[in-house]
Coordinates of C-alpha atoms in Angstrom, one line a residue:
Chain A
M740 CA 58.2 -16.4 86.8
P741 CA 60.6 -14.3 88.9
L742 CA 59.2 -11.5 91.1
G743 CA 60.9 -8.8 89.0
Y744 CA 58.7 -9.3 86.0
Y745 CA 55.5 -8.6 88.0
L746 CA 57.1 -5.6 89.7
A747 CA 58.3 -4.2 86.3
L748 CA 54.8 -4.7 84.8
S749 CA 53.2 -2.9 87.8
A750 CA 55.7 0.0 87.5
V751 CA 55.1 0.3 83.8
M752 CA 51.3 0.3 84.4
F753 CA 51.7 3.0 87.0
V754 CA 53.9 5.2 84.8
I755 CA 51.5 4.8 81.8
G756 CA 48.8 5.9 84.2
I757 CA 50.7 9.0 85.3
V758 CA 51.5 10.0 81.7
G759 CA 47.9 9.5 80.7
V760 CA 46.7 11.8 83.5
L761 CA 49.2 14.5 82.6
V762 CA 48.9 14.3 78.8
R763 CA 45.3 13.3 77.9
R764 CA 42.7 16.1 77.7
N765 CA 39.5 14.1 77.9
A766 CA 38.3 13.7 81.5
L767 CA 37.1 10.2 80.9
I768 CA 40.5 9.0 79.5
V769 CA 42.2 10.7 82.5
F770 CA 39.8 8.8 84.7
M771 CA 40.7 5.5 82.9
S772 CA 44.4 6.3 83.5
L773 CA 43.7 6.7 87.2
E774 CA 42.0 3.3 87.2
L775 CA 45.2 1.9 85.6
M776 CA 47.2 3.4 88.4
F777 CA 44.9 1.8 91.0
N778 CA 45.3 -1.6 89.3
A779 CA 49.1 -1.2 89.2
A780 CA 49.0 -0.9 93.0
N781 CA 46.6 -3.9 93.2
L782 CA 49.1 -6.0 91.1
L783 CA 51.8 -5.0 93.5
F784 CA 49.7 -6.1 96.5
V785 CA 48.9 -9.6 95.1
T786 CA 52.5 -10.1 93.8
F787 CA 54.0 -9.5 97.3
A788 CA 51.2 -11.4 98.9
A789 CA 52.1 -14.4 96.8
Y790 CA 55.8 -13.9 97.4
Y791 CA 55.5 -13.6 101.2
G792 CA 52.8 -16.2 101.4
T793 CA 50.6 -13.8 103.5
I794 CA 46.9 -13.0 103.0
I795 CA 47.2 -9.3 103.9
G796 CA 47.9 -8.2 100.4
Q797 CA 45.0 -10.0 98.9
I798 CA 42.6 -8.6 101.4
S799 CA 43.9 -5.1 100.7
V800 CA 43.0 -5.6 97.0
F801 CA 39.4 -6.1 97.9
F802 CA 39.3 -2.9 99.9
V803 CA 40.9 -1.1 97.0
M804 CA 38.5 -2.5 94.5
T805 CA 35.5 -1.4 96.6
V806 CA 37.0 2.1 97.0
A807 CA 37.7 2.3 93.3
A808 CA 34.1 1.4 92.5
A809 CA 32.8 4.2 94.9
E810 CA 35.2 6.6 93.2
V811 CA 33.8 5.7 89.8
A812 CA 30.3 6.5 91.0
V813 CA 31.3 9.9 92.2
G814 CA 33.6 10.7 89.3
L815 CA 31.1 9.8 86.5
A816 CA 28.3 11.7 88.3
L817 CA 30.5 14.8 88.4
M818 CA 31.4 14.4 84.7
V819 CA 27.7 14.0 83.7
A820 CA 26.9 17.1 85.7
I821 CA 29.6 19.2 84.0
F822 CA 28.7 17.8 80.6
R823 CA 25.1 19.1 81.0
T824 CA 26.3 22.6 81.7
K825 CA 29.2 22.9 79.4
H826 CA 28.7 20.2 76.7
S827 CA 32.3 19.2 77.0
I828 CA 34.5 17.2 79.4
D829 CA 37.8 18.5 77.9
V830 CA 40.0 19.4 80.9
D831 CA 41.8 22.0 78.9
Q832 CA 38.5 24.0 78.6
M833 CA 38.1 24.0 82.4
S834 CA 39.5 27.4 82.6
S835 CA 36.9 29.6 84.3
L836 CA 39.0 29.4 87.5
K837 CA 42.6 30.7 87.1
G838 CA 45.1 33.2 88.4
Chain B
M176 CA 34.5 -7.9 115.7
T177 CA 34.0 -8.1 119.4
L178 CA 31.8 -5.8 121.5
N179 CA 35.0 -4.3 122.9
D180 CA 36.1 -3.3 119.4
L181 CA 32.8 -1.5 118.9
I182 CA 33.0 0.3 122.2
T183 CA 36.5 1.5 121.4
I184 CA 35.4 3.1 118.1
L185 CA 32.0 4.2 119.5
P186 CA 32.3 7.9 118.6
L187 CA 33.2 7.1 115.0
A188 CA 30.6 4.3 114.7
F189 CA 27.9 6.6 116.1
L190 CA 28.8 9.4 113.8
A191 CA 28.8 7.2 110.7
A192 CA 25.5 5.5 111.6
W193 CA 24.0 8.9 112.4
G194 CA 25.0 10.2 108.9
V195 CA 23.4 7.2 107.2
L196 CA 20.2 7.6 109.3
L197 CA 20.1 11.3 108.6
L198 CA 20.0 10.5 104.8
L199 CA 16.8 8.5 105.5
V200 CA 15.2 10.9 107.9
D201 CA 15.9 13.8 105.5
L202 CA 13.4 12.2 103.0
W203 CA 10.6 13.0 105.4
I204 CA 11.7 16.6 106.1
P205 CA 9.9 19.0 103.8
A206 CA 12.1 21.1 101.5
N207 CA 11.3 24.4 103.2
R208 CA 12.3 23.1 106.6
K209 CA 15.8 21.7 105.9
G210 CA 17.0 23.6 109.0
L211 CA 15.8 20.6 111.0
T212 CA 18.3 18.4 109.1
A213 CA 21.0 20.9 110.0
I214 CA 20.0 20.8 113.7
L215 CA 20.0 17.0 113.7
A216 CA 23.4 16.9 112.0
A217 CA 24.8 19.3 114.6
G218 CA 23.2 17.3 117.4
G219 CA 25.0 14.2 116.0
L220 CA 28.3 16.0 116.0
A221 CA 27.7 17.3 119.5
V222 CA 27.0 13.8 120.8
T223 CA 30.1 12.5 119.1
L224 CA 32.1 15.3 120.7
G225 CA 30.7 14.3 124.1
L226 CA 31.6 10.6 123.5
T227 CA 35.1 11.6 122.4
L228 CA 35.7 13.8 125.4
A229 CA 34.2 11.3 127.8
R230 CA 36.8 8.7 126.6
G231 CA 39.7 10.6 128.2
Q232 CA 43.3 10.3 127.1
H233 CA 44.1 6.7 127.8
S234 CA 45.0 4.7 124.7
L235 CA 43.0 1.7 123.4
E236 CA 43.4 -0.6 120.5
A237 CA 40.8 -2.4 118.6
F238 CA 40.3 -4.7 115.6
N239 CA 43.6 -6.6 116.3
G240 CA 45.5 -3.3 116.4
M241 CA 44.3 -1.9 113.1
V242 CA 42.9 1.2 114.9
S243 CA 44.2 2.7 118.1
V244 CA 42.4 5.5 119.9
D245 CA 44.8 7.6 122.0
G246 CA 45.3 11.1 123.2
F247 CA 46.6 12.2 119.9
A248 CA 43.4 11.0 118.1
V249 CA 41.2 12.7 120.8
F250 CA 43.0 16.0 120.4
L251 CA 42.6 16.0 116.6
D252 CA 39.1 14.7 116.7
V253 CA 38.0 17.7 118.8
I254 CA 39.4 20.0 116.1
F255 CA 37.6 18.0 113.4
L256 CA 34.3 17.9 115.2
G257 CA 34.6 21.6 116.0
S258 CA 35.2 22.4 112.4
G259 CA 32.2 20.2 111.5
L260 CA 30.0 22.1 113.8
A261 CA 31.3 25.4 112.5
G262 CA 30.8 24.1 109.0
I263 CA 27.1 23.5 109.7
A264 CA 26.7 26.9 111.4
L265 CA 28.2 28.6 108.3
A266 CA 26.3 26.5 105.8
Y267 CA 22.7 26.8 107.1
D268 CA 22.0 30.4 106.0
Y269 CA 24.5 30.4 103.1
L270 CA 22.9 27.4 101.4
K271 CA 19.4 28.9 101.6
R272 CA 20.6 32.3 100.4
T273 CA 22.4 30.8 97.3
H274 CA 19.4 28.4 96.6
I275 CA 21.4 25.2 96.9
E276 CA 19.9 24.0 100.1
R277 CA 19.5 20.2 100.0
G278 CA 19.5 17.8 103.0
E279 CA 22.3 15.6 101.6
Y280 CA 24.8 18.4 102.4
Y281 CA 24.7 17.6 106.1
S282 CA 25.0 13.9 105.7
L283 CA 28.0 14.3 103.4
L284 CA 29.6 16.6 106.0
L285 CA 29.1 14.0 108.7
F286 CA 30.7 11.3 106.5
T287 CA 33.7 13.5 105.9
V288 CA 34.1 14.1 109.6
A289 CA 33.9 10.4 110.1
G290 CA 36.7 9.9 107.6
M291 CA 38.8 12.4 109.4
M292 CA 38.3 10.7 112.7
L293 CA 39.1 7.3 111.2
M294 CA 42.3 8.9 109.9
T295 CA 43.4 9.8 113.4
Y296 CA 42.6 6.3 114.7
A297 CA 44.4 4.5 111.9
N298 CA 47.2 2.3 113.0
D299 CA 47.4 0.4 109.7
L300 CA 48.3 1.7 106.3
V301 CA 45.2 0.1 104.7
I302 CA 43.1 2.0 107.2
V303 CA 44.9 5.2 106.4
F304 CA 44.0 4.7 102.7
L305 CA 40.3 3.9 103.5
A306 CA 40.1 6.9 105.8
L307 CA 41.6 9.1 103.2
E308 CA 38.9 8.0 100.7
L309 CA 36.1 8.2 103.2
L310 CA 37.0 11.8 103.8
S311 CA 37.7 12.7 100.2
L312 CA 34.7 11.2 98.3
P313 CA 32.0 13.3 100.1
L314 CA 34.2 16.4 99.8
Y315 CA 34.3 16.0 96.0
V316 CA 30.5 16.0 96.0
M317 CA 30.3 18.9 98.4
A318 CA 32.7 20.9 96.2
G319 CA 30.2 20.5 93.3
F320 CA 27.2 21.2 95.5
A321 CA 26.3 24.4 93.7
R322 CA 25.7 22.4 90.5
L323 CA 24.5 24.2 87.4
Q324 CA 27.0 26.9 88.4
L325 CA 30.0 26.2 86.2
L326 CA 32.6 27.4 88.8
S327 CA 31.4 24.9 91.4
E328 CA 31.2 22.0 88.9
E329 CA 34.7 22.8 87.6
A330 CA 36.1 22.9 91.1
A331 CA 34.5 19.6 91.8
L332 CA 35.9 17.9 88.7
K333 CA 39.4 19.3 89.3
Y334 CA 39.3 18.3 92.9
F335 CA 38.2 14.9 92.0
L336 CA 40.8 14.2 89.3
M337 CA 43.7 15.6 91.4
G338 CA 42.4 13.9 94.6
A339 CA 42.1 10.5 92.9
F340 CA 45.6 11.1 91.4
S341 CA 47.0 11.7 94.9
S342 CA 45.1 8.7 96.3
T343 CA 46.9 6.4 93.8
F344 CA 50.2 7.7 95.0
V345 CA 49.3 6.9 98.6
L346 CA 48.0 3.5 97.6
Y347 CA 51.1 2.7 95.5
G348 CA 53.3 3.8 98.5
V349 CA 51.3 1.5 100.8
A350 CA 51.8 -1.4 98.4
L351 CA 55.5 -0.7 98.2
I352 CA 55.9 -0.6 102.0
F353 CA 53.9 -3.8 102.2
G354 CA 56.4 -5.2 99.7
A355 CA 59.3 -4.0 101.7
T356 CA 58.1 -5.3 105.1
A357 CA 55.4 -7.9 104.4
R358 CA 53.2 -5.9 106.8
T359 CA 50.8 -3.1 106.6
D360 CA 50.2 -2.4 110.4
L361 CA 52.5 0.3 111.7
P362 CA 54.0 -1.7 114.6
G363 CA 54.7 -4.5 112.2
V364 CA 56.4 -2.2 109.7
V365 CA 58.5 -0.7 112.5
A366 CA 59.5 -4.2 113.7
A367 CA 60.4 -5.4 110.2
V368 CA 62.6 -2.3 109.7
Q369 CA 64.3 -2.6 113.0
G370 CA 64.8 -6.4 112.5
G371 CA 66.6 -5.7 109.2
T372 CA 64.2 -7.8 107.1
A373 CA 62.8 -4.8 105.2
N374 CA 63.9 -4.0 101.7
P375 CA 65.4 -0.5 102.0
V376 CA 64.8 0.6 98.4
F377 CA 61.1 -0.3 98.3
F378 CA 60.7 1.2 101.8
L379 CA 62.2 4.5 100.9
V380 CA 60.4 4.8 97.5
G381 CA 57.1 3.8 99.3
A382 CA 57.6 6.5 101.9
A383 CA 58.4 9.1 99.3
M384 CA 55.2 8.2 97.4
L385 CA 53.1 8.5 100.7
L386 CA 54.7 12.0 101.1
V387 CA 53.7 13.0 97.6
G388 CA 50.2 11.7 98.1
F389 CA 49.6 13.5 101.4
G390 CA 51.4 16.6 100.0
F391 CA 48.7 16.8 97.4
K392 CA 46.0 16.4 100.0
S393 CA 47.4 19.1 102.3
A394 CA 48.2 21.4 99.4
V395 CA 52.0 21.5 99.9
M396 CA 54.0 23.1 97.1
P397 CA 54.8 21.9 94.4
F398 CA 51.6 19.7 94.7
H399 CA 49.3 22.6 95.4
M400 CA 48.0 23.6 91.9
W401 CA 44.5 22.3 92.4
A402 CA 44.0 24.1 95.7
P403 CA 43.3 27.8 94.6
D404 CA 40.9 26.7 91.9
V405 CA 39.0 24.3 94.2
Y406 CA 38.9 26.7 97.1
Q407 CA 37.7 29.5 94.9
G408 CA 35.1 27.5 93.0
S409 CA 33.5 25.5 95.8
P410 CA 30.6 27.0 97.8
S411 CA 32.3 29.1 100.5
S412 CA 30.7 27.1 103.4
V413 CA 32.4 24.0 101.9
T414 CA 35.7 25.8 101.4
A415 CA 35.7 26.9 105.1
F416 CA 35.2 23.4 106.2
M417 CA 37.7 21.9 103.7
T418 CA 40.6 24.3 104.4
V419 CA 40.5 23.3 108.0
G420 CA 39.4 19.7 108.0
A421 CA 40.9 18.1 104.9
K422 CA 44.3 19.8 105.5
A423 CA 44.5 18.9 109.1
A424 CA 43.5 15.3 108.3
G425 CA 46.3 15.1 105.7
F426 CA 48.8 16.3 108.3
A427 CA 47.4 13.9 110.9
A428 CA 48.1 11.0 108.7
L429 CA 51.6 12.3 107.8
L430 CA 52.3 12.7 111.5
R431 CA 51.3 9.3 112.6
V432 CA 53.0 7.5 109.7
F433 CA 56.2 9.5 109.7
V434 CA 56.7 9.8 113.5
V435 CA 55.8 6.2 114.2
A436 CA 56.9 4.2 111.1
F437 CA 59.5 6.3 109.2
Q438 CA 62.0 7.1 111.9
S439 CA 64.7 5.0 110.3
I440 CA 64.8 7.0 107.1
S441 CA 64.7 10.5 108.7
A442 CA 68.2 11.2 107.4
D443 CA 66.9 10.9 103.8
M444 CA 63.6 12.6 104.4
T445 CA 64.8 15.7 106.4
P446 CA 66.4 17.6 103.4
I447 CA 63.3 16.9 101.3
L448 CA 60.9 18.1 104.0
W449 CA 63.1 21.2 104.5
A450 CA 62.9 22.1 100.8
L451 CA 59.2 21.4 100.6
A452 CA 58.5 23.5 103.7
A453 CA 60.6 26.4 102.5
L454 CA 59.2 26.3 99.0
T455 CA 55.6 26.2 100.3
M456 CA 56.1 29.2 102.7
F457 CA 57.7 31.3 100.0
G458 CA 55.5 30.3 97.1
G459 CA 52.2 30.5 99.0
N460 CA 52.9 33.9 100.5
I461 CA 54.3 35.5 97.3
L462 CA 51.4 34.2 95.1
A463 CA 48.9 35.4 97.6
I464 CA 50.1 39.0 97.1
A465 CA 48.9 39.1 93.6
Q466 CA 45.3 38.0 94.3
S467 CA 42.3 40.4 94.2
N468 CA 39.7 37.8 95.0
I469 CA 39.4 37.1 98.7
K470 CA 38.7 33.4 98.3
R471 CA 41.7 33.0 96.1
M472 CA 43.9 35.0 98.4
L473 CA 42.8 32.9 101.4
A474 CA 43.5 29.8 99.4
Y475 CA 47.1 30.8 98.7
A476 CA 47.4 31.9 102.3
S477 CA 46.3 28.5 103.4
I478 CA 48.9 26.9 101.2
A479 CA 51.5 29.1 102.9
Q480 CA 50.2 27.9 106.3
S481 CA 50.8 24.3 105.2
G482 CA 54.4 25.3 104.8
Y483 CA 54.6 26.4 108.4
M484 CA 53.0 23.2 109.6
L485 CA 55.4 21.1 107.5
M486 CA 58.3 22.9 109.2
A487 CA 57.5 20.9 112.4
F488 CA 58.2 17.7 110.4
V489 CA 61.7 18.6 109.5
P490 CA 63.4 17.6 112.7
Y491 CA 61.2 14.5 113.2
G492 CA 64.1 12.1 113.4
Q493 CA 65.6 13.8 116.5
G494 CA 64.0 12.1 119.4
A495 CA 64.9 14.9 121.8
V496 CA 63.1 17.7 120.1
L497 CA 60.4 15.5 118.4
K498 CA 57.9 15.9 121.1
D499 CA 58.3 19.7 121.2
T500 CA 58.0 20.2 117.5
I501 CA 54.9 18.0 117.1
A502 CA 53.3 19.7 120.1
A503 CA 54.1 23.0 118.5
M504 CA 52.5 21.8 115.3
L505 CA 49.3 20.6 117.0
F506 CA 49.2 24.0 118.7
F507 CA 49.6 25.8 115.4
L508 CA 46.8 23.6 113.9
V509 CA 44.4 24.9 116.6
T510 CA 45.4 28.5 115.9
Y511 CA 45.1 28.0 112.1
S512 CA 41.7 26.3 112.5
L513 CA 40.2 29.0 114.7
A514 CA 41.4 31.9 112.5
T515 CA 40.5 30.2 109.2
L516 CA 37.0 29.3 110.3
G517 CA 36.5 32.9 111.6
A518 CA 37.9 34.5 108.4
W519 CA 35.7 32.4 106.2
A520 CA 32.7 33.2 108.4
V521 CA 33.3 36.9 107.5
V522 CA 33.7 36.1 103.8
I523 CA 30.4 34.1 103.9
A524 CA 28.6 36.9 105.7
L525 CA 29.6 39.4 103.0
E526 CA 29.2 37.1 99.9
K527 CA 26.1 37.7 97.7
E528 CA 24.5 35.4 95.2
E529 CA 26.4 34.4 92.1
N530 CA 29.8 35.0 93.5
K531 CA 29.3 38.7 94.1
D532 CA 31.2 40.7 96.7
L533 CA 34.2 38.5 96.8
E534 CA 36.8 41.0 95.7
I535 CA 39.0 42.5 98.4
A536 CA 37.9 46.0 97.2
D537 CA 34.3 44.9 98.3
Y538 CA 35.5 45.0 101.9
A539 CA 35.9 48.8 101.8
G540 CA 34.1 50.4 104.7
L541 CA 33.2 47.1 106.4
G542 CA 35.1 48.1 109.6
R543 CA 33.2 51.3 110.0
K544 CA 29.8 50.0 109.2
Y545 CA 30.1 46.8 111.2
P546 CA 32.8 47.4 113.8
W547 CA 32.4 44.1 115.6
L548 CA 32.8 42.0 112.5
G549 CA 35.5 44.3 111.2
A550 CA 37.4 43.9 114.5
A551 CA 37.0 40.1 114.3
M552 CA 38.4 40.0 110.7
T553 CA 41.3 42.2 111.9
V554 CA 42.0 39.7 114.6
F555 CA 42.1 36.8 112.2
M556 CA 44.4 38.7 109.7
L557 CA 46.8 39.6 112.5
S558 CA 46.7 36.1 113.8
F559 CA 47.6 34.7 110.4
T560 CA 50.5 37.1 110.2
G561 CA 51.6 36.2 113.7
M562 CA 51.2 39.4 115.6
P563 CA 51.5 39.4 119.4
L564 CA 48.2 39.4 121.4
T565 CA 46.8 36.8 119.0
L566 CA 47.0 33.1 119.1
G567 CA 48.9 33.1 115.8
F568 CA 51.9 34.7 117.4
W569 CA 52.3 31.8 119.9
G570 CA 51.7 29.3 117.1
K571 CA 54.5 30.7 115.1
F572 CA 56.7 31.4 118.1
Y573 CA 56.6 27.7 119.2
L574 CA 57.1 26.5 115.7
F575 CA 60.1 28.7 115.0
S576 CA 61.7 28.1 118.4
T577 CA 61.5 24.3 118.1
A578 CA 62.9 24.6 114.6
V579 CA 65.9 26.5 116.0
E580 CA 66.1 23.9 118.9
G581 CA 66.3 21.1 116.2
G582 CA 69.2 23.0 114.5
F583 CA 67.3 24.4 111.6
T584 CA 67.8 28.1 112.2
G585 CA 67.8 28.8 108.4
L586 CA 64.3 27.4 108.1
A587 CA 63.1 29.4 111.0
L588 CA 64.5 32.5 109.3
V589 CA 62.7 31.6 106.1
G590 CA 59.5 31.3 108.2
L591 CA 60.1 34.7 109.8
L592 CA 60.9 36.4 106.5
T593 CA 57.8 34.9 104.7
S594 CA 55.7 36.0 107.7
L595 CA 56.8 39.6 107.0
I596 CA 55.9 39.2 103.3
S597 CA 52.5 37.9 104.3
A598 CA 51.8 40.9 106.5
Y599 CA 51.5 42.9 103.2
Y600 CA 48.4 41.1 101.9
Y601 CA 46.8 40.3 105.3
L602 CA 47.0 44.0 106.4
R603 CA 45.7 45.1 103.0
V604 CA 42.3 43.6 103.9
V605 CA 42.4 45.6 107.2
V606 CA 43.3 48.8 105.4
Y607 CA 40.4 48.3 103.0
M608 CA 38.0 47.6 105.9
F609 CA 38.9 50.6 108.0
M610 CA 40.4 53.3 105.7
K611 CA 38.6 53.1 102.4
P612 CA 35.0 54.4 102.0
G613 CA 32.3 52.0 101.1
E614 CA 28.9 50.7 102.0
P615 CA 28.9 46.9 102.2
T616 CA 25.8 45.0 103.3
L617 CA 26.1 41.8 105.4
T618 CA 23.7 39.0 106.0
Q619 CA 22.2 39.2 109.4
D620 CA 22.3 35.4 110.1
P621 CA 23.2 35.0 113.8
W622 CA 25.0 31.7 113.4
I623 CA 27.5 33.1 110.9
Q624 CA 28.2 36.1 113.1
L625 CA 28.4 34.0 116.2
T626 CA 31.1 31.7 114.5
A627 CA 33.1 34.8 113.6
L628 CA 32.9 36.4 117.0
V629 CA 33.5 33.2 119.0
S630 CA 36.6 32.4 116.9
A631 CA 37.9 36.0 117.4
F632 CA 37.3 35.8 121.1
L633 CA 39.1 32.5 121.4
V634 CA 42.0 33.7 119.3
V635 CA 42.5 36.7 121.6
A636 CA 41.6 35.0 124.9
L637 CA 43.7 31.9 124.4
S638 CA 46.7 34.0 123.4
L639 CA 46.8 35.4 127.0
F640 CA 47.2 31.9 128.4
P641 CA 48.9 29.8 125.7
G642 CA 50.6 27.5 128.2
P643 CA 47.8 25.1 129.1
L644 CA 46.9 24.5 125.5
L645 CA 50.5 23.7 124.7
D646 CA 50.7 21.4 127.7
Y647 CA 47.5 19.7 126.5
A648 CA 49.0 19.2 123.1
S649 CA 52.2 17.7 124.4
A650 CA 50.2 15.5 126.8
A651 CA 48.2 14.2 123.8
L652 CA 51.5 13.4 122.1
M653 CA 53.0 11.4 124.9
L654 CA 50.5 8.7 124.2
L655 CA 51.4 8.4 120.5
R656 CA 53.2 5.1 120.1

């Protein structure tokens, strides 16, 4: 398949992720959208790695996956903590801080 | 990994290992003696500072050129390590007073500083991304450290969501630049661009996404909306450390990447940077006027300060003035760090449990009852405004004069005008402290007061001899590249 298909798929994934972050109200869904954006970047890395025949892109993906896993750990912990206090993870209700 | 690689990154490796060890050691330290953990963490930072300074300014590469330790890295590392030490000094009494004292705090702080140091070493875009995450992830946790208090938890969640959002932009930008040039190391990227093998569209879009990502991290308008909430909601000791360290690290990454790798697209980037800098200076200063909470006011003020720092990037494509502007920016970063840490020290000294005494009106009478601390706070406010006899004057003077030198007189005028606007809300604090009646009470913790007084002393003393510091900043810069 030509390179363009993969690039288009990656761009579409990234844009869906952005829209998800901006539109969805549930923090978990926002978080899933963020993961989608990370994976859009991963797809870009492996696509170009295959295209150029270099290993750099594939190695980078491993780094990204590790970092994403660490981020999941921190993010879910924060959500659990706030759910205990507030009994909601709706980002629209996070309005104690404003001005 | 060879022994040589390890020796090159020794300060960073030591700090990271010390942070991990401290997590273990902390288990054996009883809950009522967590001061010991703070001392151990501060000792680790001090040793790292010694190792960094002992290295001198010669430049070294390691891990096949993925990291390079040069004068630029050493200069910024000293700022980061200093802010880490101040962060511990401010946290020790504050955490105890607000009943959130737990040993992990100090390990997390060490990890964040390690991330900032790695950011200054990074000579490869993948390392830039890793360093960004290493410094951000512990900060998300620290922002939520006062858990069970809704404000802190909310700040942490907002910081996390916006931080991860910005990280994806950085990552996608890195992937696009890799796609354009088939390389991720900065020299390789430069070589591909100069050799004409790079795809110009991917390269430009990738660079723009990196700018957006780091703009979020450094709270540049219009990517600033998380900053006031996070700075207000986080425990004050965390905010003090975050406003200095995280922002400076974002700018450090922007600096290395733009100055080294993005020279070829400076014609496209300069108008964007101009607009971002002007918008940030105007927006930050005008929004700060309306604030009555001191933490929120300082948050908007720090956004405005990002605008001044961004000003130094505008002429980055002009080789002749590049060195001067970047040296001016490093100088400004020092003035900003000193005044910010000092101002937050005063805020922390006055703050009571459950976010009491954080309104500007609560500062009434402070200057009369505690003349030394009131004088220190006045020095910081004047330095932020850019009054003569404070370091802030020279910081802005160098920035504006290099902007004029680069042919951006309009931007320098915007800077001057917005500084005048900022005088209104900075001086309001001084007016409250000295001219309104009130009976504030302060914590008597010596470390917090020491941080405030030492910062105030440095802001005034260094302003009498600004030359050597500027020379040192430009010397650090000569070795970039």
